[in-house]
mmCIF file of N, CA, C and O in Angstrom:
data_model
loop_
_atom_site.group_PDB
_atom_site.id
_atom_site.type_symbol
_atom_site.label_atom_id
_atom_site.label_comp_id
_atom_site.label_asym_id
_atom_site.label_seq_id
_atom_site.Cartn_x
_atom_site.Cartn_y
_atom_site.Cartn_z
ATOM 1 N N MET A 95 69.958 114.151 129.031
ATOM 2 C CA MET A 95 68.685 114.132 129.682
ATOM 3 C C MET A 95 68.654 115.277 130.690
ATOM 4 O O MET A 95 69.468 115.335 131.592
ATOM 5 N N ASP A 96 67.691 116.152 130.566
ATOM 6 C CA ASP A 96 67.619 117.323 131.432
ATOM 7 C C ASP A 96 67.160 116.981 132.847
ATOM 8 O O ASP A 96 67.633 117.546 133.807
ATOM 9 N N ASN A 97 66.204 116.078 132.983
ATOM 10 C CA ASN A 97 65.677 115.737 134.293
ATOM 11 C C ASN A 97 65.731 114.227 134.478
ATOM 12 O O ASN A 97 64.790 113.525 134.149
ATOM 13 N N PRO A 98 66.831 113.695 135.032
ATOM 14 C CA PRO A 98 66.961 112.252 135.186
ATOM 15 C C PRO A 98 66.144 111.678 136.331
ATOM 16 O O PRO A 98 66.194 110.501 136.608
ATOM 17 N N GLY A 99 65.375 112.513 137.006
ATOM 18 C CA GLY A 99 64.519 112.027 138.067
ATOM 19 C C GLY A 99 65.311 111.390 139.192
ATOM 20 O O GLY A 99 66.367 111.871 139.577
ATOM 21 N N PRO A 100 64.804 110.270 139.728
ATOM 22 C CA PRO A 100 65.442 109.677 140.894
ATOM 23 C C PRO A 100 66.817 109.085 140.615
ATOM 24 O O PRO A 100 67.511 108.689 141.532
ATOM 25 N N PHE A 101 67.236 109.025 139.350
ATOM 26 C CA PHE A 101 68.523 108.429 139.022
ATOM 27 C C PHE A 101 69.637 109.463 138.885
ATOM 28 O O PHE A 101 70.757 109.111 138.555
ATOM 29 N N LYS A 102 69.345 110.735 139.158
ATOM 30 C CA LYS A 102 70.352 111.784 139.051
ATOM 31 C C LYS A 102 71.539 111.455 139.957
ATOM 32 O O LYS A 102 71.387 111.124 141.119
ATOM 33 N N GLY A 103 72.712 111.536 139.401
ATOM 34 C CA GLY A 103 73.920 111.303 140.169
ATOM 35 C C GLY A 103 74.380 109.858 140.197
ATOM 36 O O GLY A 103 75.463 109.567 140.664
ATOM 37 N N LEU A 104 73.557 108.939 139.709
ATOM 38 C CA LEU A 104 73.965 107.538 139.673
ATOM 39 C C LEU A 104 74.627 107.253 138.333
ATOM 40 O O LEU A 104 74.125 107.619 137.290
ATOM 41 N N SER A 105 75.762 106.605 138.373
ATOM 42 C CA SER A 105 76.483 106.254 137.160
ATOM 43 C C SER A 105 75.909 104.981 136.563
ATOM 44 O O SER A 105 75.826 103.958 137.240
ATOM 45 N N VAL A 106 75.499 105.047 135.298
ATOM 46 C CA VAL A 106 74.975 103.849 134.643
ATOM 47 C C VAL A 106 75.936 103.332 133.590
ATOM 48 O O VAL A 106 75.614 102.423 132.852
ATOM 49 N N SER A 107 77.139 103.874 133.539
ATOM 50 C CA SER A 107 78.089 103.436 132.520
ATOM 51 C C SER A 107 78.433 101.965 132.656
ATOM 52 O O SER A 107 78.680 101.283 131.669
ATOM 53 N N CYS A 108 78.410 101.443 133.879
ATOM 54 C CA CYS A 108 78.730 100.036 134.079
ATOM 55 C C CYS A 108 77.609 99.120 133.614
ATOM 56 O O CYS A 108 77.790 97.917 133.551
ATOM 57 N N CYS A 109 76.455 99.682 133.283
ATOM 58 C CA CYS A 109 75.293 98.857 132.947
ATOM 59 C C CYS A 109 75.155 98.582 131.464
ATOM 60 O O CYS A 109 74.250 97.877 131.060
ATOM 61 N N ARG A 110 75.995 99.116 130.644
ATOM 62 C CA ARG A 110 75.828 98.986 129.204
ATOM 63 C C ARG A 110 76.119 97.587 128.696
ATOM 64 O O ARG A 110 75.691 97.223 127.629
ATOM 65 N N GLU A 111 76.838 96.793 129.460
ATOM 66 C CA GLU A 111 77.208 95.456 129.009
ATOM 67 C C GLU A 111 76.096 94.435 129.216
ATOM 68 O O GLU A 111 76.105 93.400 128.606
ATOM 69 N N GLY A 112 75.172 94.701 130.091
ATOM 70 C CA GLY A 112 74.105 93.740 130.317
ATOM 71 C C GLY A 112 73.195 94.141 131.453
ATOM 72 O O GLY A 112 73.514 95.001 132.252
ATOM 73 N N SER A 113 72.052 93.480 131.505
ATOM 74 C CA SER A 113 71.051 93.857 132.491
ATOM 75 C C SER A 113 71.428 93.435 133.907
ATOM 76 O O SER A 113 70.954 94.020 134.868
ATOM 77 N N MET A 114 72.276 92.413 134.064
ATOM 78 C CA MET A 114 72.652 91.988 135.413
ATOM 79 C C MET A 114 73.387 93.106 136.143
ATOM 80 O O MET A 114 73.151 93.330 137.332
ATOM 81 N N GLU A 115 74.233 93.838 135.443
ATOM 82 C CA GLU A 115 74.929 94.954 136.079
ATOM 83 C C GLU A 115 73.939 96.048 136.476
ATOM 84 O O GLU A 115 74.098 96.682 137.519
ATOM 85 N N LEU A 116 72.920 96.266 135.649
ATOM 86 C CA LEU A 116 71.901 97.260 135.969
ATOM 87 C C LEU A 116 71.145 96.845 137.229
ATOM 88 O O LEU A 116 70.916 97.656 138.120
ATOM 89 N N VAL A 117 70.765 95.586 137.308
ATOM 90 C CA VAL A 117 70.061 95.091 138.488
ATOM 91 C C VAL A 117 70.934 95.255 139.726
ATOM 92 O O VAL A 117 70.460 95.700 140.769
ATOM 93 N N GLN A 118 72.203 94.934 139.620
ATOM 94 C CA GLN A 118 73.114 95.096 140.760
ATOM 95 C C GLN A 118 73.229 96.560 141.166
ATOM 96 O O GLN A 118 73.230 96.887 142.353
ATOM 97 N N LEU A 119 73.332 97.444 140.174
ATOM 98 C CA LEU A 119 73.420 98.877 140.458
ATOM 99 C C LEU A 119 72.154 99.368 141.158
ATOM 100 O O LEU A 119 72.221 100.077 142.165
ATOM 101 N N LEU A 120 71.007 98.974 140.639
ATOM 102 C CA LEU A 120 69.753 99.390 141.246
ATOM 103 C C LEU A 120 69.618 98.853 142.663
ATOM 104 O O LEU A 120 69.194 99.573 143.570
ATOM 105 N N ASN A 121 69.973 97.593 142.871
ATOM 106 C CA ASN A 121 69.900 97.023 144.219
ATOM 107 C C ASN A 121 70.865 97.702 145.173
ATOM 108 O O ASN A 121 70.539 97.929 146.341
ATOM 109 N N THR A 122 72.036 98.059 144.685
ATOM 110 C CA THR A 122 73.022 98.750 145.517
ATOM 111 C C THR A 122 72.493 100.102 145.988
ATOM 112 O O THR A 122 72.740 100.521 147.115
ATOM 113 N N HIS A 123 71.747 100.775 145.117
ATOM 114 C CA HIS A 123 71.244 102.124 145.418
ATOM 115 C C HIS A 123 69.744 102.134 145.686
ATOM 116 O O HIS A 123 69.102 103.173 145.547
ATOM 117 N N ARG A 124 69.197 100.994 146.088
ATOM 118 C CA ARG A 124 67.749 100.845 146.268
ATOM 119 C C ARG A 124 67.156 101.949 147.146
ATOM 120 O O ARG A 124 66.213 102.628 146.760
ATOM 121 N N SER A 125 67.681 102.118 148.338
ATOM 122 C CA SER A 125 67.118 103.112 149.273
ATOM 123 C C SER A 125 67.164 104.516 148.701
ATOM 124 O O SER A 125 66.196 105.275 148.812
ATOM 125 N N GLU A 126 68.284 104.865 148.081
ATOM 126 C CA GLU A 126 68.450 106.206 147.514
ATOM 127 C C GLU A 126 67.469 106.435 146.364
ATOM 128 O O GLU A 126 66.852 107.494 146.267
ATOM 129 N N VAL A 127 67.334 105.454 145.498
ATOM 130 C CA VAL A 127 66.423 105.590 144.351
ATOM 131 C C VAL A 127 64.984 105.717 144.836
ATOM 132 O O VAL A 127 64.240 106.595 144.380
ATOM 133 N N ILE A 128 64.586 104.865 145.779
ATOM 134 C CA ILE A 128 63.208 104.924 146.278
ATOM 135 C C ILE A 128 62.957 106.234 147.002
ATOM 136 O O ILE A 128 61.897 106.847 146.828
ATOM 137 N N LYS A 129 63.913 106.721 147.776
ATOM 138 C CA LYS A 129 63.742 108.009 148.460
ATOM 139 C C LYS A 129 63.561 109.136 147.447
ATOM 140 O O LYS A 129 62.680 109.983 147.587
ATOM 141 N N ARG A 130 64.406 109.155 146.416
ATOM 142 C CA ARG A 130 64.290 110.204 145.398
ATOM 143 C C ARG A 130 62.968 110.088 144.638
ATOM 144 O O ARG A 130 62.329 111.093 144.322
ATOM 145 N N TRP A 131 62.568 108.878 144.340
ATOM 146 C CA TRP A 131 61.303 108.646 143.648
ATOM 147 C C TRP A 131 60.149 109.152 144.506
ATOM 148 O O TRP A 131 59.254 109.855 144.019
ATOM 149 N N PHE A 132 60.171 108.823 145.799
ATOM 150 C CA PHE A 132 59.152 109.292 146.733
ATOM 151 C C PHE A 132 59.125 110.823 146.774
ATOM 152 O O PHE A 132 58.055 111.435 146.727
ATOM 153 N N ASP A 133 60.304 111.443 146.831
ATOM 154 C CA ASP A 133 60.382 112.906 146.847
ATOM 155 C C ASP A 133 59.751 113.511 145.588
ATOM 156 O O ASP A 133 59.061 114.522 145.670
ATOM 157 N N PHE A 134 59.999 112.883 144.439
ATOM 158 C CA PHE A 134 59.397 113.378 143.201
ATOM 159 C C PHE A 134 57.880 113.249 143.235
ATOM 160 O O PHE A 134 57.165 114.141 142.783
ATOM 161 N N VAL A 135 57.374 112.154 143.769
ATOM 162 C CA VAL A 135 55.927 111.945 143.847
ATOM 163 C C VAL A 135 55.289 112.964 144.775
ATOM 164 O O VAL A 135 54.298 113.601 144.417
ATOM 165 N N VAL A 136 55.845 113.150 145.973
ATOM 166 C CA VAL A 136 55.210 114.057 146.926
ATOM 167 C C VAL A 136 55.321 115.513 146.494
ATOM 168 O O VAL A 136 54.499 116.337 146.920
ATOM 169 N N LYS A 137 56.279 115.838 145.649
ATOM 170 C CA LYS A 137 56.375 117.216 145.138
ATOM 171 C C LYS A 137 55.232 117.562 144.197
ATOM 172 O O LYS A 137 55.046 118.723 143.849
ATOM 173 N N THR A 138 54.433 116.568 143.806
ATOM 174 C CA THR A 138 53.260 116.844 142.973
ATOM 175 C C THR A 138 52.102 117.372 143.823
ATOM 176 O O THR A 138 51.107 117.843 143.284
ATOM 177 N N TYR A 139 52.241 117.288 145.148
ATOM 178 C CA TYR A 139 51.235 117.804 146.068
ATOM 179 C C TYR A 139 51.541 119.263 146.392
ATOM 180 O O TYR A 139 52.674 119.719 146.223
ATOM 181 N N PRO A 140 50.558 120.005 146.898
ATOM 182 C CA PRO A 140 50.840 121.367 147.371
ATOM 183 C C PRO A 140 51.946 121.339 148.437
ATOM 184 O O PRO A 140 52.128 120.328 149.127
ATOM 185 N N ALA A 141 52.647 122.453 148.591
ATOM 186 C CA ALA A 141 53.828 122.528 149.457
ATOM 187 C C ALA A 141 53.568 122.048 150.885
ATOM 188 O O ALA A 141 54.357 121.269 151.427
ATOM 189 N N ASP A 142 52.483 122.492 151.505
ATOM 190 C CA ASP A 142 52.190 122.077 152.884
ATOM 191 C C ASP A 142 51.947 120.573 152.966
ATOM 192 O O ASP A 142 52.432 119.900 153.877
ATOM 193 N N SER A 143 51.206 120.049 152.023
ATOM 194 C CA SER A 143 50.930 118.611 151.999
ATOM 195 C C SER A 143 52.207 117.826 151.753
ATOM 196 O O SER A 143 52.450 116.788 152.376
ATOM 197 N N SER A 144 53.023 118.319 150.845
ATOM 198 C CA SER A 144 54.283 117.660 150.518
ATOM 199 C C SER A 144 55.176 117.556 151.747
ATOM 200 O O SER A 144 55.738 116.495 152.033
ATOM 201 N N ARG A 145 55.309 118.652 152.491
ATOM 202 C CA ARG A 145 56.123 118.654 153.713
ATOM 203 C C ARG A 145 55.580 117.632 154.719
ATOM 204 O O ARG A 145 56.330 116.893 155.341
ATOM 205 N N PHE A 146 54.256 117.602 154.848
ATOM 206 C CA PHE A 146 53.635 116.655 155.769
ATOM 207 C C PHE A 146 53.934 115.217 155.346
ATOM 208 O O PHE A 146 54.319 114.387 156.172
ATOM 209 N N LEU A 147 53.769 114.911 154.072
ATOM 210 C CA LEU A 147 53.989 113.551 153.583
ATOM 211 C C LEU A 147 55.428 113.089 153.808
ATOM 212 O O LEU A 147 55.678 111.918 154.088
ATOM 213 N N VAL A 148 56.372 114.017 153.703
ATOM 214 C CA VAL A 148 57.787 113.680 153.886
ATOM 215 C C VAL A 148 58.154 113.600 155.367
ATOM 216 O O VAL A 148 58.885 112.692 155.777
ATOM 217 N N ASN A 149 57.650 114.497 156.174
ATOM 218 C CA ASN A 149 58.128 114.633 157.552
ATOM 219 C C ASN A 149 57.406 113.776 158.585
ATOM 220 O O ASN A 149 57.996 113.433 159.611
ATOM 221 N N VAL A 150 56.150 113.447 158.349
ATOM 222 C CA VAL A 150 55.391 112.660 159.333
ATOM 223 C C VAL A 150 55.566 111.184 159.003
ATOM 224 O O VAL A 150 55.064 110.697 157.996
ATOM 225 N N LYS A 151 56.315 110.476 159.850
ATOM 226 C CA LYS A 151 56.685 109.077 159.587
ATOM 227 C C LYS A 151 55.672 108.071 160.123
ATOM 228 O O LYS A 151 55.679 106.917 159.708
ATOM 229 N N ASP A 152 54.824 108.479 161.068
ATOM 230 C CA ASP A 152 53.841 107.568 161.655
ATOM 231 C C ASP A 152 52.786 107.195 160.612
ATOM 232 O O ASP A 152 52.070 108.057 160.106
ATOM 233 N N PRO A 153 52.672 105.902 160.266
ATOM 234 C CA PRO A 153 51.726 105.495 159.228
ATOM 235 C C PRO A 153 50.263 105.727 159.606
ATOM 236 O O PRO A 153 49.408 105.827 158.715
ATOM 237 N N PHE A 154 49.959 105.836 160.905
ATOM 238 C CA PHE A 154 48.585 106.111 161.307
ATOM 239 C C PHE A 154 48.263 107.593 161.166
ATOM 240 O O PHE A 154 47.132 107.957 160.838
ATOM 241 N N ALA A 155 49.228 108.453 161.389
ATOM 242 C CA ALA A 155 49.042 109.891 161.223
ATOM 243 C C ALA A 155 49.177 110.303 159.755
ATOM 244 O O ALA A 155 48.644 111.327 159.348
ATOM 245 N N ASN A 156 49.892 109.495 158.979
ATOM 246 C CA ASN A 156 50.178 109.828 157.585
ATOM 247 C C ASN A 156 50.012 108.580 156.702
ATOM 248 O O ASN A 156 50.975 108.065 156.139
ATOM 249 N N PRO A 157 48.775 108.081 156.563
ATOM 250 C CA PRO A 157 48.579 106.864 155.780
ATOM 251 C C PRO A 157 48.895 107.038 154.291
ATOM 252 O O PRO A 157 49.349 106.091 153.645
ATOM 253 N N VAL A 158 48.703 108.222 153.759
ATOM 254 C CA VAL A 158 48.998 108.444 152.339
ATOM 255 C C VAL A 158 50.498 108.345 152.087
ATOM 256 O O VAL A 158 50.947 107.672 151.152
ATOM 257 N N GLY A 159 51.293 108.986 152.927
ATOM 258 C CA GLY A 159 52.746 108.916 152.778
ATOM 259 C C GLY A 159 53.268 107.502 152.953
ATOM 260 O O GLY A 159 54.087 107.018 152.171
ATOM 261 N N ALA A 160 52.769 106.802 153.970
ATOM 262 C CA ALA A 160 53.221 105.434 154.236
ATOM 263 C C ALA A 160 52.839 104.492 153.092
ATOM 264 O O ALA A 160 53.654 103.667 152.664
ATOM 265 N N THR A 161 51.623 104.618 152.604
ATOM 266 C CA THR A 161 51.166 103.752 151.510
ATOM 267 C C THR A 161 51.905 104.064 150.220
ATOM 268 O O THR A 161 52.274 103.143 149.475
ATOM 269 N N THR A 162 52.155 105.328 149.961
ATOM 270 C CA THR A 162 52.896 105.712 148.763
ATOM 271 C C THR A 162 54.302 105.138 148.798
ATOM 272 O O THR A 162 54.770 104.542 147.824
ATOM 273 N N LEU A 163 54.988 105.295 149.917
ATOM 274 C CA LEU A 163 56.347 104.776 150.053
ATOM 275 C C LEU A 163 56.368 103.255 149.889
ATOM 276 O O LEU A 163 57.188 102.710 149.148
ATOM 277 N N LYS A 164 55.459 102.555 150.554
ATOM 278 C CA LYS A 164 55.397 101.093 150.464
ATOM 279 C C LYS A 164 55.111 100.656 149.021
ATOM 280 O O LYS A 164 55.714 99.692 148.519
ATOM 281 N N SER A 165 54.231 101.362 148.343
ATOM 282 C CA SER A 165 53.904 101.029 146.957
ATOM 283 C C SER A 165 55.097 101.224 146.038
ATOM 284 O O SER A 165 55.359 100.390 145.160
ATOM 285 N N LEU A 166 55.844 102.295 146.237
ATOM 286 C CA LEU A 166 57.043 102.527 145.433
ATOM 287 C C LEU A 166 58.079 101.445 145.682
ATOM 288 O O LEU A 166 58.735 100.976 144.744
ATOM 289 N N GLU A 167 58.227 101.026 146.934
ATOM 290 C CA GLU A 167 59.161 99.939 147.256
ATOM 291 C C GLU A 167 58.742 98.651 146.544
ATOM 292 O O GLU A 167 59.583 97.949 145.963
ATOM 293 N N ASP A 168 57.449 98.360 146.579
ATOM 294 C CA ASP A 168 56.941 97.143 145.933
ATOM 295 C C ASP A 168 57.127 97.187 144.419
ATOM 296 O O ASP A 168 57.534 96.187 143.816
ATOM 297 N N VAL A 169 56.847 98.326 143.800
ATOM 298 C CA VAL A 169 57.017 98.465 142.349
ATOM 299 C C VAL A 169 58.493 98.352 141.984
ATOM 300 O O VAL A 169 58.860 97.659 141.029
ATOM 301 N N PHE A 170 59.350 99.017 142.739
ATOM 302 C CA PHE A 170 60.791 98.938 142.487
ATOM 303 C C PHE A 170 61.259 97.488 142.538
ATOM 304 O O PHE A 170 61.936 97.002 141.631
ATOM 305 N N ASP A 171 60.895 96.785 143.600
ATOM 306 C CA ASP A 171 61.321 95.399 143.762
ATOM 307 C C ASP A 171 60.799 94.508 142.636
ATOM 308 O O ASP A 171 61.517 93.642 142.136
ATOM 309 N N ALA A 172 59.570 94.739 142.225
ATOM 310 C CA ALA A 172 58.988 93.949 141.141
ATOM 311 C C ALA A 172 59.703 94.215 139.817
ATOM 312 O O ALA A 172 59.993 93.282 139.058
ATOM 313 N N LEU A 173 60.008 95.475 139.546
ATOM 314 C CA LEU A 173 60.706 95.821 138.308
ATOM 315 C C LEU A 173 62.112 95.238 138.279
ATOM 316 O O LEU A 173 62.543 94.674 137.276
ATOM 317 N N VAL A 174 62.820 95.347 139.389
ATOM 318 C CA VAL A 174 64.185 94.819 139.468
ATOM 319 C C VAL A 174 64.171 93.294 139.338
ATOM 320 O O VAL A 174 65.072 92.710 138.742
ATOM 321 N N ALA A 175 63.120 92.660 139.855
ATOM 322 C CA ALA A 175 63.003 91.206 139.775
ATOM 323 C C ALA A 175 62.564 90.741 138.384
ATOM 324 O O ALA A 175 62.547 89.550 138.109
ATOM 325 N N GLY A 176 62.205 91.701 137.521
ATOM 326 C CA GLY A 176 61.805 91.353 136.164
ATOM 327 C C GLY A 176 60.395 90.813 136.050
ATOM 328 O O GLY A 176 60.061 90.123 135.082
ATOM 329 N N LYS A 177 59.548 91.126 137.011
ATOM 330 C CA LYS A 177 58.174 90.642 136.971
ATOM 331 C C LYS A 177 57.390 91.322 135.855
ATOM 332 O O LYS A 177 57.639 92.476 135.526
ATOM 333 N N THR A 178 56.445 90.602 135.308
ATOM 334 C CA THR A 178 55.588 91.155 134.268
ATOM 335 C C THR A 178 54.415 91.886 134.903
ATOM 336 O O THR A 178 54.145 91.733 136.102
ATOM 337 N N ARG A 179 53.706 92.643 134.100
ATOM 338 C CA ARG A 179 52.550 93.388 134.592
ATOM 339 C C ARG A 179 51.537 92.431 135.205
ATOM 340 O O ARG A 179 50.954 92.709 136.249
ATOM 341 N N ASN A 180 51.320 91.293 134.568
ATOM 342 C CA ASN A 180 50.338 90.330 135.083
ATOM 343 C C ASN A 180 50.759 89.738 136.429
ATOM 344 O O ASN A 180 49.913 89.314 137.201
ATOM 345 N N GLU A 181 52.040 89.698 136.702
ATOM 346 C CA GLU A 181 52.513 89.211 137.991
ATOM 347 C C GLU A 181 52.406 90.275 139.074
ATOM 348 O O GLU A 181 52.336 89.945 140.257
ATOM 349 N N ILE A 182 52.388 91.524 138.671
ATOM 350 C CA ILE A 182 52.352 92.624 139.626
ATOM 351 C C ILE A 182 50.922 93.050 139.933
ATOM 352 O O ILE A 182 50.543 93.223 141.087
ATOM 353 N N VAL A 183 50.118 93.210 138.894
ATOM 354 C CA VAL A 183 48.749 93.708 139.051
ATOM 355 C C VAL A 183 47.814 92.520 139.235
ATOM 356 O O VAL A 183 47.797 91.612 138.410
ATOM 357 N N PRO A 184 47.049 92.512 140.327
ATOM 358 C CA PRO A 184 46.118 91.382 140.572
ATOM 359 C C PRO A 184 45.017 91.313 139.532
ATOM 360 O O PRO A 184 44.633 92.229 138.924
#
């Protein structure tokens, strides 16, 4: 795989035996995966906007960055928990 996205550098060899190991691996690296995922999302914005979304942590000054990060956390948690689309999307 040329571009493994947010999973670059994470070893998945331990996950081949079953999904429980994958869930444990993902939970162990939750913060790192979500940070990398967020970085990939904000890189779709122009450079100045991308820097702003990453660097400004105040949710009132940067509601797009805060909402994007929170949404990625929620999606990650739902996927790891095995929720279905109907359980995630209202």
